Coordinates of C-alpha atoms and ligand atoms in Angstrom, one line a residue:
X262 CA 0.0 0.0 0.0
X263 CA 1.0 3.7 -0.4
X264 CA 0.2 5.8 2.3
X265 CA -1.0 10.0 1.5
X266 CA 0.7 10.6 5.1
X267 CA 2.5 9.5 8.0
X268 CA 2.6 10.3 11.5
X269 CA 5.8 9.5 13.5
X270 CA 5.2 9.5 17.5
X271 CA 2.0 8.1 18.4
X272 CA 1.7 9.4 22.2
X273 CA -1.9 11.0 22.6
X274 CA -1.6 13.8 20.1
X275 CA 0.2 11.8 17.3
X276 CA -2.3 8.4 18.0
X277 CA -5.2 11.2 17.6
X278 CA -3.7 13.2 14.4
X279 CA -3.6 9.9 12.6
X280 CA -7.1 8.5 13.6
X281 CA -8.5 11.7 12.3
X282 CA -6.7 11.5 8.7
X283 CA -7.7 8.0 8.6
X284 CA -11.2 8.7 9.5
X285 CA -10.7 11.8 6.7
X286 CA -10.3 9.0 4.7
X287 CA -6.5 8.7 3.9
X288 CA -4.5 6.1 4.4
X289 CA -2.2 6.7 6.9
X290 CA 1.5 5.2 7.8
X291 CA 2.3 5.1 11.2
X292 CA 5.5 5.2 13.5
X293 CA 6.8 4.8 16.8
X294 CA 10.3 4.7 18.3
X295 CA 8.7 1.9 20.6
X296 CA 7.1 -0.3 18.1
X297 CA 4.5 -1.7 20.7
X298 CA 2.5 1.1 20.6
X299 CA 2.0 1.6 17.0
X300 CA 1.1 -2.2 17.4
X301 CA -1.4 -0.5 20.4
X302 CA -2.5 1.9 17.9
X303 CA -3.4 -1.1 15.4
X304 CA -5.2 -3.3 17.9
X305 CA -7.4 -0.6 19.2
X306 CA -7.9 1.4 16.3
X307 CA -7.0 -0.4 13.3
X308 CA -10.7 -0.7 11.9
X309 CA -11.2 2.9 12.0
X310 CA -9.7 3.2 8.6
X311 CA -6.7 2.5 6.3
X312 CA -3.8 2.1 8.4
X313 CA -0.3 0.9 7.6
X314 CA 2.0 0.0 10.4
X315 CA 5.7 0.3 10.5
X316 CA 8.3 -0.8 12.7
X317 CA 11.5 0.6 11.2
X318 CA 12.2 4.1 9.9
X319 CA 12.8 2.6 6.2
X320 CA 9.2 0.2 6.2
X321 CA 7.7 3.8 7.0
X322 CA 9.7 5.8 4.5
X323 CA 8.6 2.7 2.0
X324 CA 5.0 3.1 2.7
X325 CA 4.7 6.9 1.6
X326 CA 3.7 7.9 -1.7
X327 CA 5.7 10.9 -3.1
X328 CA 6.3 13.6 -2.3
X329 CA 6.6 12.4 1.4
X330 CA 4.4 13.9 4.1
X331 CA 5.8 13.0 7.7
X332 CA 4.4 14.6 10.4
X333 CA 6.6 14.4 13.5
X334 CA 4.1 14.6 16.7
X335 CA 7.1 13.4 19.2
X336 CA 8.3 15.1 22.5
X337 CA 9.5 18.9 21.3
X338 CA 13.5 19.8 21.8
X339 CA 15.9 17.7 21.7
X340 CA 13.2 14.3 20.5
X341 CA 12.5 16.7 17.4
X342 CA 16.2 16.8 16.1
X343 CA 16.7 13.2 16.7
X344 CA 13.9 11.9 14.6
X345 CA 14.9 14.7 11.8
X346 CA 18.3 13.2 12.1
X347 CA 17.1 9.7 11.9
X348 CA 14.6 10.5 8.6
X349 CA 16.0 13.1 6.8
X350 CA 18.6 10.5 5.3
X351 CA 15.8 8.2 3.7
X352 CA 14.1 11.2 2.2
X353 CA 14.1 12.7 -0.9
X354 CA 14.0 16.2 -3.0
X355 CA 10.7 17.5 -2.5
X356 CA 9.4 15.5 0.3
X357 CA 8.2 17.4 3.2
X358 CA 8.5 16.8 7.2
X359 CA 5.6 18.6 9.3
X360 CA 6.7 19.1 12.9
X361 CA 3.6 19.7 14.8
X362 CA 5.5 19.7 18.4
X363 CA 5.5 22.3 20.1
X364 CA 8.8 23.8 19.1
X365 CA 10.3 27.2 20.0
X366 CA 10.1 28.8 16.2
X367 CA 13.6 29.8 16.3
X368 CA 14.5 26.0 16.4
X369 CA 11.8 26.1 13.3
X370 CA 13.5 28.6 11.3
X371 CA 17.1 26.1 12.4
X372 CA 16.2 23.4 10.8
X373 CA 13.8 24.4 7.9
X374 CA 16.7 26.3 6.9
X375 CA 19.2 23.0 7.4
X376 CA 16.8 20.8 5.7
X377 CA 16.1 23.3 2.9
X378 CA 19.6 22.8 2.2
X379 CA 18.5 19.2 1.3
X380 CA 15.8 20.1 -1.4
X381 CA 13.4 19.1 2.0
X382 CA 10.1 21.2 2.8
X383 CA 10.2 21.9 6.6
X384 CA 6.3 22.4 8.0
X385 CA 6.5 23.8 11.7
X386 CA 2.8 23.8 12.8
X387 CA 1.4 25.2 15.7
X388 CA -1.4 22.4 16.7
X389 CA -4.0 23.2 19.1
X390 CA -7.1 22.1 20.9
X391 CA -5.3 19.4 22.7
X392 CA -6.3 15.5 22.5
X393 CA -9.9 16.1 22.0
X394 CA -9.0 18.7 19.4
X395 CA -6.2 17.0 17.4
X396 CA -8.7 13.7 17.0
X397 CA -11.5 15.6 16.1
X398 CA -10.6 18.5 14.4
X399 CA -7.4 21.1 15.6
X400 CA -6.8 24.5 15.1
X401 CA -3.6 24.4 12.8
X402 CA -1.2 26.7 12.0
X403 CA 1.6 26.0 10.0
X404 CA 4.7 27.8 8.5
X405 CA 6.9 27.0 5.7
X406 CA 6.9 27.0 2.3
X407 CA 4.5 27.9 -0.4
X408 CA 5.5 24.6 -2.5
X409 CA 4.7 22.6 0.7
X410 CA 1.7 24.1 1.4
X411 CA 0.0 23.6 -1.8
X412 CA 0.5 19.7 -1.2
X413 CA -0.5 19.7 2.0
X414 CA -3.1 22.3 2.7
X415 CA -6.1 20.6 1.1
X416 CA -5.2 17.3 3.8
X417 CA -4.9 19.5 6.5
X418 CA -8.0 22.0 5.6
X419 CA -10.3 18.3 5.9
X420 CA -9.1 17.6 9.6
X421 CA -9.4 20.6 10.6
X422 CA -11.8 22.3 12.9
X423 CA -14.4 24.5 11.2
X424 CA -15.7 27.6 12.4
X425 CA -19.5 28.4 12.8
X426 CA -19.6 29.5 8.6
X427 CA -17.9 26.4 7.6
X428 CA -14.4 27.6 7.2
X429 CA -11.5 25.6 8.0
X430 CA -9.2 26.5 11.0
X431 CA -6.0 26.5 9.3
X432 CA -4.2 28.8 7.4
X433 CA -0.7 28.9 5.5
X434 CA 0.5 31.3 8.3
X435 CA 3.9 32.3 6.7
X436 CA 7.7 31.2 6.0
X437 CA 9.9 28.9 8.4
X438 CA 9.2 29.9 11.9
X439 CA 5.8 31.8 11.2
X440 CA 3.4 28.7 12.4
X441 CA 5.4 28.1 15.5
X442 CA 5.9 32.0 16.4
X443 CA 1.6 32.5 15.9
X444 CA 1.1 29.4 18.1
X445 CA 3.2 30.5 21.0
X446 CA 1.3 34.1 21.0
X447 CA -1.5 31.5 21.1
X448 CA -0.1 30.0 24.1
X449 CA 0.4 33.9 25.5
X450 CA -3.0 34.5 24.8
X451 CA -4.3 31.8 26.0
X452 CA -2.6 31.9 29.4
X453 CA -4.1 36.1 30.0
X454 CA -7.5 34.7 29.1
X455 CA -7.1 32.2 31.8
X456 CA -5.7 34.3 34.5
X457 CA -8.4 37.4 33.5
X458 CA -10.8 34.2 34.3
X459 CA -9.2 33.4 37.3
X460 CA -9.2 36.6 38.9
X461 CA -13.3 37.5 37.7
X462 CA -13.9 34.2 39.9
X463 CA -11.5 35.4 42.9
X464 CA -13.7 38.9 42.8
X465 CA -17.0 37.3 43.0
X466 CA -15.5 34.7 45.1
X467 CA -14.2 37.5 47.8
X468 CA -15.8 40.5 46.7
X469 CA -19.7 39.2 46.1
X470 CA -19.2 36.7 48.4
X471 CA -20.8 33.8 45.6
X472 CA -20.2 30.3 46.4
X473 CA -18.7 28.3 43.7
X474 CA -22.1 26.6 42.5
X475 CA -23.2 30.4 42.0
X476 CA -20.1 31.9 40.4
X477 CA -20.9 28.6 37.5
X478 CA -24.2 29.7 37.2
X479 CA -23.3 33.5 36.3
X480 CA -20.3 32.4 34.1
X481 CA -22.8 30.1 32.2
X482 CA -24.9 33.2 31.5
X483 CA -21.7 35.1 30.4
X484 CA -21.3 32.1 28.0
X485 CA -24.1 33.1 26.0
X486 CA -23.0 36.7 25.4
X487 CA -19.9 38.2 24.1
X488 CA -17.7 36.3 26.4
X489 CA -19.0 33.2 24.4
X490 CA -15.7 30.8 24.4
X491 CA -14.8 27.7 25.6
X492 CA -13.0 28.9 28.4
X493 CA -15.7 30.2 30.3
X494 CA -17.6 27.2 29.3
X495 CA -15.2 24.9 30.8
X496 CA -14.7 27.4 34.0
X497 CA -18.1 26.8 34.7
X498 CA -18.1 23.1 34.6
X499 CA -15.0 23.1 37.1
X500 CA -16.5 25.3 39.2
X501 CA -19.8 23.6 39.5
X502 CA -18.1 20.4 40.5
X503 CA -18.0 18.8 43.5
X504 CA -15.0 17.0 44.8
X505 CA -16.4 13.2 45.6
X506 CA -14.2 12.4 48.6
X507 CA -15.2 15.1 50.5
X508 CA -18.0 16.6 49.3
X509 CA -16.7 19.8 49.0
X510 CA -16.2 22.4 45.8
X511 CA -13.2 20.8 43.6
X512 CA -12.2 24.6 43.6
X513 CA -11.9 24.1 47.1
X514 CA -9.7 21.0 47.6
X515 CA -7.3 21.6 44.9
X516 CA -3.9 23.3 45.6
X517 CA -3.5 26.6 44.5
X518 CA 0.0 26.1 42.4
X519 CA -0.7 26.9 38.9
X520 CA 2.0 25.1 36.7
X521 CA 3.5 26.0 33.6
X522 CA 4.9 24.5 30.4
X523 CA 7.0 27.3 28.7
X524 CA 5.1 28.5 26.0
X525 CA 3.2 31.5 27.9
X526 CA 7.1 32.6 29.2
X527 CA 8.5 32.0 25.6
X528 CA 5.9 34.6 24.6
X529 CA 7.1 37.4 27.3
X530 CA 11.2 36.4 26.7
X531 CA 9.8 36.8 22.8
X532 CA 8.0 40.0 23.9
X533 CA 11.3 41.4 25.8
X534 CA 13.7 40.7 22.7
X535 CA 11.8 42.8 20.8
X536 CA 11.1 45.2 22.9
X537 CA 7.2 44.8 23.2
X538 CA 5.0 45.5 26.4
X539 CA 2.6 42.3 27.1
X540 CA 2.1 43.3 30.4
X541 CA -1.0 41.3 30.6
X542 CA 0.7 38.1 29.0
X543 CA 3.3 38.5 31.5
X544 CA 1.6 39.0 34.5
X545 CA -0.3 36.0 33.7
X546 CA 3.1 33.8 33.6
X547 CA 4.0 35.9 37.0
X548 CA 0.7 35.2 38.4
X549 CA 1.1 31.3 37.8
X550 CA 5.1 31.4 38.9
X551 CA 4.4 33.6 42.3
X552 CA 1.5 30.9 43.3
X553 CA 3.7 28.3 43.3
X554 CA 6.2 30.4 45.2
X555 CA 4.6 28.1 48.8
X556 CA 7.8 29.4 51.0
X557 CA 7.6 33.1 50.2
X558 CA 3.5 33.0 50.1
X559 CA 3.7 31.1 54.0
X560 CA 6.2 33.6 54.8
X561 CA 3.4 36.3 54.1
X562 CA 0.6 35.3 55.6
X563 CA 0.9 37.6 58.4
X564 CA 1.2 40.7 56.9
X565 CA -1.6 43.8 57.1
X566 CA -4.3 44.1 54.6
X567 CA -7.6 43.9 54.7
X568 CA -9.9 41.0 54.8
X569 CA -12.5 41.2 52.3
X570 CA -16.1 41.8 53.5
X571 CA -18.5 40.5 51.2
X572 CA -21.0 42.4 49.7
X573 CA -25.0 42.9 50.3
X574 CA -27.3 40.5 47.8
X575 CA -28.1 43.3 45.4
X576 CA -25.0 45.4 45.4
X577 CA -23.2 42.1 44.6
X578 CA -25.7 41.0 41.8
X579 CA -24.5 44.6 40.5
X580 CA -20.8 43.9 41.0
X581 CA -21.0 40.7 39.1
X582 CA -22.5 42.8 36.0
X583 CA -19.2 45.1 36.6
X584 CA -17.1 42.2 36.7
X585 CA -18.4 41.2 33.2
X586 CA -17.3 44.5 31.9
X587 CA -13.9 44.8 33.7
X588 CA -13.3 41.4 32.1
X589 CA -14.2 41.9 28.5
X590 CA -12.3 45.1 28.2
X591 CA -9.0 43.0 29.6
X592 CA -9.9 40.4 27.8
X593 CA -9.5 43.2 24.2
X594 CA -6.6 44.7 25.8
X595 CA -4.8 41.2 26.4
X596 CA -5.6 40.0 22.3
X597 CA -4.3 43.4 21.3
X598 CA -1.1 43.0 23.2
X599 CA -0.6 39.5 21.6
X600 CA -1.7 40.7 17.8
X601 CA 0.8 43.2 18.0
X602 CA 3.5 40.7 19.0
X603 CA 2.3 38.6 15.7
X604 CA 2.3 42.0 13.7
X605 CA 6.2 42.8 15.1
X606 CA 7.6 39.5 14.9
X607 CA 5.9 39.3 11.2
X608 CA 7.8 42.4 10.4
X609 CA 11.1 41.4 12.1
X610 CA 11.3 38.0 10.1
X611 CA 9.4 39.0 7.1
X612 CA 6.8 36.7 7.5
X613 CA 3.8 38.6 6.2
X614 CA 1.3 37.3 8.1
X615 CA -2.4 38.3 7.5
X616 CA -3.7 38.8 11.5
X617 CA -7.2 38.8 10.0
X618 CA -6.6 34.9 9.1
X619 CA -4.9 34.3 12.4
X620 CA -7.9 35.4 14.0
X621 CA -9.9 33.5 11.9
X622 CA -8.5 30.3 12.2
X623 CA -8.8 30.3 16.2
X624 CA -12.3 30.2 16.1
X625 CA -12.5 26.7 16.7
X626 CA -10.5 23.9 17.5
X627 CA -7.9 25.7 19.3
X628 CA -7.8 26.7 23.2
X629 CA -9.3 30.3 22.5
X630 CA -12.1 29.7 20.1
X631 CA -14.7 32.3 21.1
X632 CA -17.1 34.4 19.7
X633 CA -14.7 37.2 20.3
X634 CA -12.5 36.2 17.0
X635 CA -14.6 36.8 14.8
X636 CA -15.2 40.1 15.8
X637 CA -11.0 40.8 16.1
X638 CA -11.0 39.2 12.1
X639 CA -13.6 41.7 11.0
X640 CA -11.4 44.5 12.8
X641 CA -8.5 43.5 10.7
X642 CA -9.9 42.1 7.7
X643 CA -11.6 46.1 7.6
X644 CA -8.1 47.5 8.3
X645 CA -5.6 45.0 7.5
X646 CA -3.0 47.9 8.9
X647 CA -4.8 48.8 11.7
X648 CA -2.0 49.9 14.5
X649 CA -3.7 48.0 17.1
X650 CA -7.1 46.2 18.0
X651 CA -7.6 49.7 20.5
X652 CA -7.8 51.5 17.2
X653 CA -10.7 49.9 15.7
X654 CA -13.8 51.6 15.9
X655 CA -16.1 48.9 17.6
X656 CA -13.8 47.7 20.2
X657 CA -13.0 51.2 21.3
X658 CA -16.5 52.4 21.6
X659 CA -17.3 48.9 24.1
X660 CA -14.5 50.0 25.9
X661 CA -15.3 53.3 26.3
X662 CA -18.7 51.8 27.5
X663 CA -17.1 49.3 29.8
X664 CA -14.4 51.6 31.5
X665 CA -16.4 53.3 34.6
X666 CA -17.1 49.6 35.6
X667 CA -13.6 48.6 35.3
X668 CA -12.1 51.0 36.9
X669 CA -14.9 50.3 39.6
X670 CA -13.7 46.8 39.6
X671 CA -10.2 47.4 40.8
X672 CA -11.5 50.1 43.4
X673 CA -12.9 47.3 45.1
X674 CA -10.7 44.7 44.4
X675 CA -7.8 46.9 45.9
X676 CA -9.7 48.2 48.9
X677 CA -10.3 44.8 49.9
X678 CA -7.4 43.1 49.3
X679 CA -7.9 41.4 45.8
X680 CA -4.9 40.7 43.9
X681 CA -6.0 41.4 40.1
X682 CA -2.7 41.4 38.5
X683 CA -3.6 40.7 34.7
X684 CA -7.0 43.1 35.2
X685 CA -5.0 45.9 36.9
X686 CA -2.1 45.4 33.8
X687 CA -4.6 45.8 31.0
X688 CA -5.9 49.1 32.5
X689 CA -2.6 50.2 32.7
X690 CA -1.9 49.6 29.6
X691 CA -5.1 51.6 28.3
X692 CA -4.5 54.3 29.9
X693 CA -0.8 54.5 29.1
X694 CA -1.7 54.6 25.4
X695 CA -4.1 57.2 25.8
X696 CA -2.3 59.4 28.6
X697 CA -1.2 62.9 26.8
X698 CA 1.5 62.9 28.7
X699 CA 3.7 60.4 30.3
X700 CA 6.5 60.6 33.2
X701 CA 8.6 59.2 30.5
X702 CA 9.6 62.6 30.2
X703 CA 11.2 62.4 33.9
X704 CA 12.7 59.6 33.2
X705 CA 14.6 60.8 30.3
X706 CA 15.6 63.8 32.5
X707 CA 17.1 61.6 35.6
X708 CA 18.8 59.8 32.6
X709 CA 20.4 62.7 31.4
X710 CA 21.5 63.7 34.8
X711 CA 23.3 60.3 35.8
X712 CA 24.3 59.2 32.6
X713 CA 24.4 61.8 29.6
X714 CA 22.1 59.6 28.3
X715 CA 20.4 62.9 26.5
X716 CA 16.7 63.7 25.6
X717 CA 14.5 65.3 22.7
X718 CA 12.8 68.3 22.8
X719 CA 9.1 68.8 22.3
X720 CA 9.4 72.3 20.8
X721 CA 12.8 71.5 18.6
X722 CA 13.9 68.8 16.5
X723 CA 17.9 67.4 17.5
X724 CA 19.3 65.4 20.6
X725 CA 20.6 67.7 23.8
X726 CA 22.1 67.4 27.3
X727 CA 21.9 69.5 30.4
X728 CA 25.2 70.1 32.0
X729 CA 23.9 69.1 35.7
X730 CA 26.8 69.4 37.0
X731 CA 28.0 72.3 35.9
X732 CA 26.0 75.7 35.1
X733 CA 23.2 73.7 33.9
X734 CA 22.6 74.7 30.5
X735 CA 21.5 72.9 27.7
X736 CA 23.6 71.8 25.0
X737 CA 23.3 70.3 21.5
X738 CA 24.7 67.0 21.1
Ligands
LIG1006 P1 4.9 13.7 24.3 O1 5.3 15.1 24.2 O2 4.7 13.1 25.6 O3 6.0 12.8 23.5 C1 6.0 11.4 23.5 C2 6.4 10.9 22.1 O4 7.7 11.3 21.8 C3 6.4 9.4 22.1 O5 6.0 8.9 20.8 C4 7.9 9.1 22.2 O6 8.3 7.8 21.7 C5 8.5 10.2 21.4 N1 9.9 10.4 21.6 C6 10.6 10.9 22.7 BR1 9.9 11.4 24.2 N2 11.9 10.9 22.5 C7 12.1 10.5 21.2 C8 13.3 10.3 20.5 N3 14.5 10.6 20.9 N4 13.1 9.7 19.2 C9 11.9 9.4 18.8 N5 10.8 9.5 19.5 C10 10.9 10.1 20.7 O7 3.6 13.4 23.4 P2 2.3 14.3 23.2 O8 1.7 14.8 24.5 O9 1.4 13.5 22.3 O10 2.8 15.6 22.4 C11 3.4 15.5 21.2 C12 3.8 16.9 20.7 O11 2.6 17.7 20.6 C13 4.7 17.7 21.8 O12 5.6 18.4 21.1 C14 3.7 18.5 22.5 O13 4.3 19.7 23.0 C15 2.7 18.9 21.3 N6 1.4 19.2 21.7 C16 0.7 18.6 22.7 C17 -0.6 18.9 23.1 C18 -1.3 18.2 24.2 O14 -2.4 18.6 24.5 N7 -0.7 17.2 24.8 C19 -1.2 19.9 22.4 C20 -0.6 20.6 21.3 C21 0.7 20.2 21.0 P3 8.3 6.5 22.7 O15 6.9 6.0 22.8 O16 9.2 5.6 22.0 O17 8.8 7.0 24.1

C-alpha cells in the first residue's frame, strides 16, 4: 500500500492526528520509536480506517507515496532533532516533514533552513485544541513553504476544525518559523485569558461573596454573550463540581499552584527581545510562577491588609455585572497586546502574516475559540493595517462603554485586598496609550543627569544634554 501521510510519535496527540486523517479518509502510515505502541495503535484502532503499520524508519519511509508527508508529533527539543536526524537521510527532494510539536520557532526557522539545504520542505505547525482537538478537528497553523503548502493544505484543511460559517481552521501562516511563532502568541493568549478568568472568579469569590455553584451559574450566563468561548464554558463546569471524597467544591480541595509548560514565558522572553509591552501576557506567567512560590507566600501570611467583606445580595448582583465589563475590556486589551506581538515579529522575520486569518483560524479547535474572534478578524480584515485592536472603531466604543465599571472593579478589588494582576495590567496599559502625557519625560531627564544619556525636545527637533553638574545649561549634542 502507499500511504498519502504518515505520522511519526504516536503518544496521545500523534495516536489522535492519525485516527482523524484516517477517519478523513487517507490512508495513513504510522510510527513509533517503541514499536509496541504503533502495534497498540493497530489493535485498538485499526478498523477505524486505512492504516499501515511500520516498525523501522525505512518500512515507513517505503510506505509513503511521493512527495513524502511526515508529520513528526514526538516530545518537542531535543526528540525533534533526533527523529529529523534519523529520517532526513531516507528522504528525498521535495518531500516534506511537518513538525507539529510544540517547538520554539527559532529552532523552526534552524532546521527548515538546514533541511532546505536538502531540497526538504520543513512544515513547523502550531497544533491546538489538545487531544480532543487533534482527533476531532485542531486549530492548525503551520509555517513553511509555499510549495509545501499547496501539497499539503487541502489534507490538513479536511481535519481541521471549522468555524461556525464552515471555514476551515487552518491557514498557510507564513515562512519557516511563522506557524510556530503564531502558536506561541497562542499560548500567551491563552494563558491572559485564563488568568483574566481566574481573577473574575477570585472577585466574586471575595468581593460578592458567591459560592462556587453560583459563580458557575453566572459564568454560564456570560457564556451566552460576548464572552462566548470555551473557556468560560469549561470554567463553569470546574466550578460547578464537586469533589467526591469530600464533598466539597473541587475549587476548594485543589492546591493553588498553577503550573506552567513554557510557551506562555517563551511569549514574554519573545516579547522582551523585541522590545514589546505584554504586560498582561506576562503577569499572567508571573501570576502562575508567584503561586507556586509556597515558602515566600507562607512567609506572608501575616502581613496587614484587609480581609475582604462581602457584599449585600443586590450590590453584589451589581458587582458581578461590573465584573463582566472589567473582564471583557481586559480580555481586548490582552488579544491586542498578543496581535501586535504577531504583527512585530511578522515584520522582524518577514513573514507577512495576515492577522485577520490568524484570527480566523482560532475560532475553533484551538484553546481560545470564542465568539470574540470573529469580531477581532472583521477589525483586521476592515483594516488590514490597523496599528492596534484599540484603534478599531467597535472595540473602542465597548471600551469606552465598559471603563467606569472597570475602573470600579479594581477600586474594590484593591480596597479589599484582591490581587488582580492581569485586570490591573490591562488598564494600565489603556491608559498608558491614551495618557497625553507620560512621566517618560522624567525619566529621560534623571537619565540625562546620571548618565548623559540625552533627551529630545518637544518644541525642537535634535538630541541635547543639560550640563547638571556644571551651570546647567543645555547643550546640543
Ligand atoms: P509527548 O510530548 O509526551 O512525547 C511522546 C512521544 O515522543 C512518544 O511517541 C515518544 O516515543 C516520542 N519520543 C521521545 Br519522548 N523521544 C524520542 C526520540 N529521541 N526519538 C523518537 N521519538 C521520541 O507526546 P504528546 O503529549 O502526544 O505531544 C506530542 C507533541 O505535541 C509535543 O511536542 C507537544 O508539545 C505537542 N502538543 C501537545 C498537546 C497536548 O495537549 N498534549 C497539544 C498541542 C501540542 P516513545 O513512545 O518511544 O517513548
Amino acid at each position: 500500500t502507499s500511504a498519502q501521510i504518515g505520522v511519526t510519535g504516536l503518544a496521545v496527540m500523534g495516536r489522535n492526528l492519525a485516527r482523524n486523517f484516517a477517519r478523513n479518509g487517507y490512508a495513513v502510515a504510522v510510527h513509533n520509536r517503541t514499536a509496541s505502541k504503533t502495534r497498540e495503535l493497530m489493535d485498538e484502532f485499526g478498523q477505524e480506517g486505512d492504516f499501515v503499520a511500520a516498525e523501522s524508519a525505512e518500512d515507513f519511509v517505503a510506505a509513503l507515496e511521493r512527495p513524502r508527508r511526515l508529520v513528526v508529533m514526538v516530545k518537542a527539543g531535543d526528540p525533534t532533532d533526533a527523529v529529523i536526524r534519523e529520517f532526513a537521510p531516507l528522504l528525498e527532494h521535495g518531500d516534506v516533514i511537518i513538525d507539529g510539536g510544540n517547538a520554539h520557532f527559532a529552532d523552526t526557522r534552524r532546521r527548515e533552513r538546514e533541511l532546505r539545504e536538502h531540497g526538504i520542505h520543513f512544515v513547523g505547525t502550531g497544533i491546538s485544541g489538545g487531544e480532543e482537538g487533534a482527533l476531532h478537528g485542531p486549530s492548525i497553523m503551520p509555517g513553511g513553504s509555499d510549495e509545501s503548502y499547496a501539497s499539503l493544505g487541502p489534507m490538513l484543511e479536511k481535519i481541521s476544525a471549522k468555524a461556525a460559517d464552515g471555514a476551515p481552521c487552518v491557514t498557510h501562516v507564513g515562512p519557516d518559523g511563522a506557524g510556530h511563532f503564531v502558536k506561541m502568541v497562542h499560548n500567551g493568549i491563552e494563558y491572559a485569558d485564563m488568568q483574566l478568568i481566574a481573577e473574575a472568579y477570585h472577585l466574586l469569590r471575595e468581593v460578592a461573596g458567591f459560592s462556587p455553584a453560583r459563580i458557575a451559574e453566572i459564568f454560564r450566563t456570560w457564556n451566552t454573550g460576548r464572552l462566548d468561548s470555551y473557556l468560560i464554558e469549561i470554567t463553569a463546569e470546574v466550578l460547578s463540581h464537586v469533589d467526591a471524597a469530600t464533598g466539597e467544591p473541587f475549587v476548594d480541595v485543589v492546591a493553588d499552584q498553577a503550573e506552567q509548560k513554557g510557551t506562555g514565558r517563551w511569549t514574554v522572553q519573545i516579547a522582551l527581545e523585541l522590545g514589546l509591552p505584554v504586560s498582561g501576557i506576562a503577569e499572567a506567567v508571573f501570576a502562575r510562577s508567584l503561586s507556586g512560590h509556597t515558602a515566600l507566600r507562607a512567609a506572608s501570611r501575616g502581613l496587614a491588609g484587609p480581609t475582604p467583606a462581602p457584599l449585600g445580595e443586590s450590590e453584589a448582583a451589581a458587582f458581578a455585572d461590573q465584573v463582566e465589563q472589567a473582564l471583557y475590556a481586559s480580555k481586548i486589551v490582552s488579544y491586542t497586546q498578543g496581535f501586535h506581538e504577531i504583527a512585530t515579529g511578522s515584520a522582524e522575520y518577514g513573514w507577512n502574516i495576515d492577522l485577520g486569518a490568524v484570527a480566523a483560524i482560532w475560532r475553533a479547535g484551538c484553546i481560545i475559540r470564542a465568539a470574540f474572534l470573529d469580531r477581532v478578524r472583521a477589525a483586521y480584515d476592515a483594516r488590514p493595517d490597523l496599528p492596534s485592536l484599540l484603534s478599531d472603531e467597535a472595540f473602542a466604543r465597548e471600551i469606552a462603554a465598559a471603563q467606569d465599571d472597570w475602573r470600579a472593579v479594581l477600586v474594590a478589588a484593591t480596597r479589599q485586598g484582591v490581587p488582580t494582576p492581569g485586570f490591573s495590567a490591562a488598564l494600565t496599559y489603556y491608559d498608558t496609550l491614551r495618557a497625553d502625557r507620560l512621566p517618560a519625560a522624567l525619566t529621560q531627564g534623571q537619565r540625562d543627569y546620571f548618565g548623559a544619556h540625552t533627551y529630545r525636545r518637544t518644541d525642537r527637533e535634535g538630541v541635547f544634554h543639560t550640563l547638571w553638574s556644571g551651570d546647567r545649561s543645555e547643550v546640543p549634542v
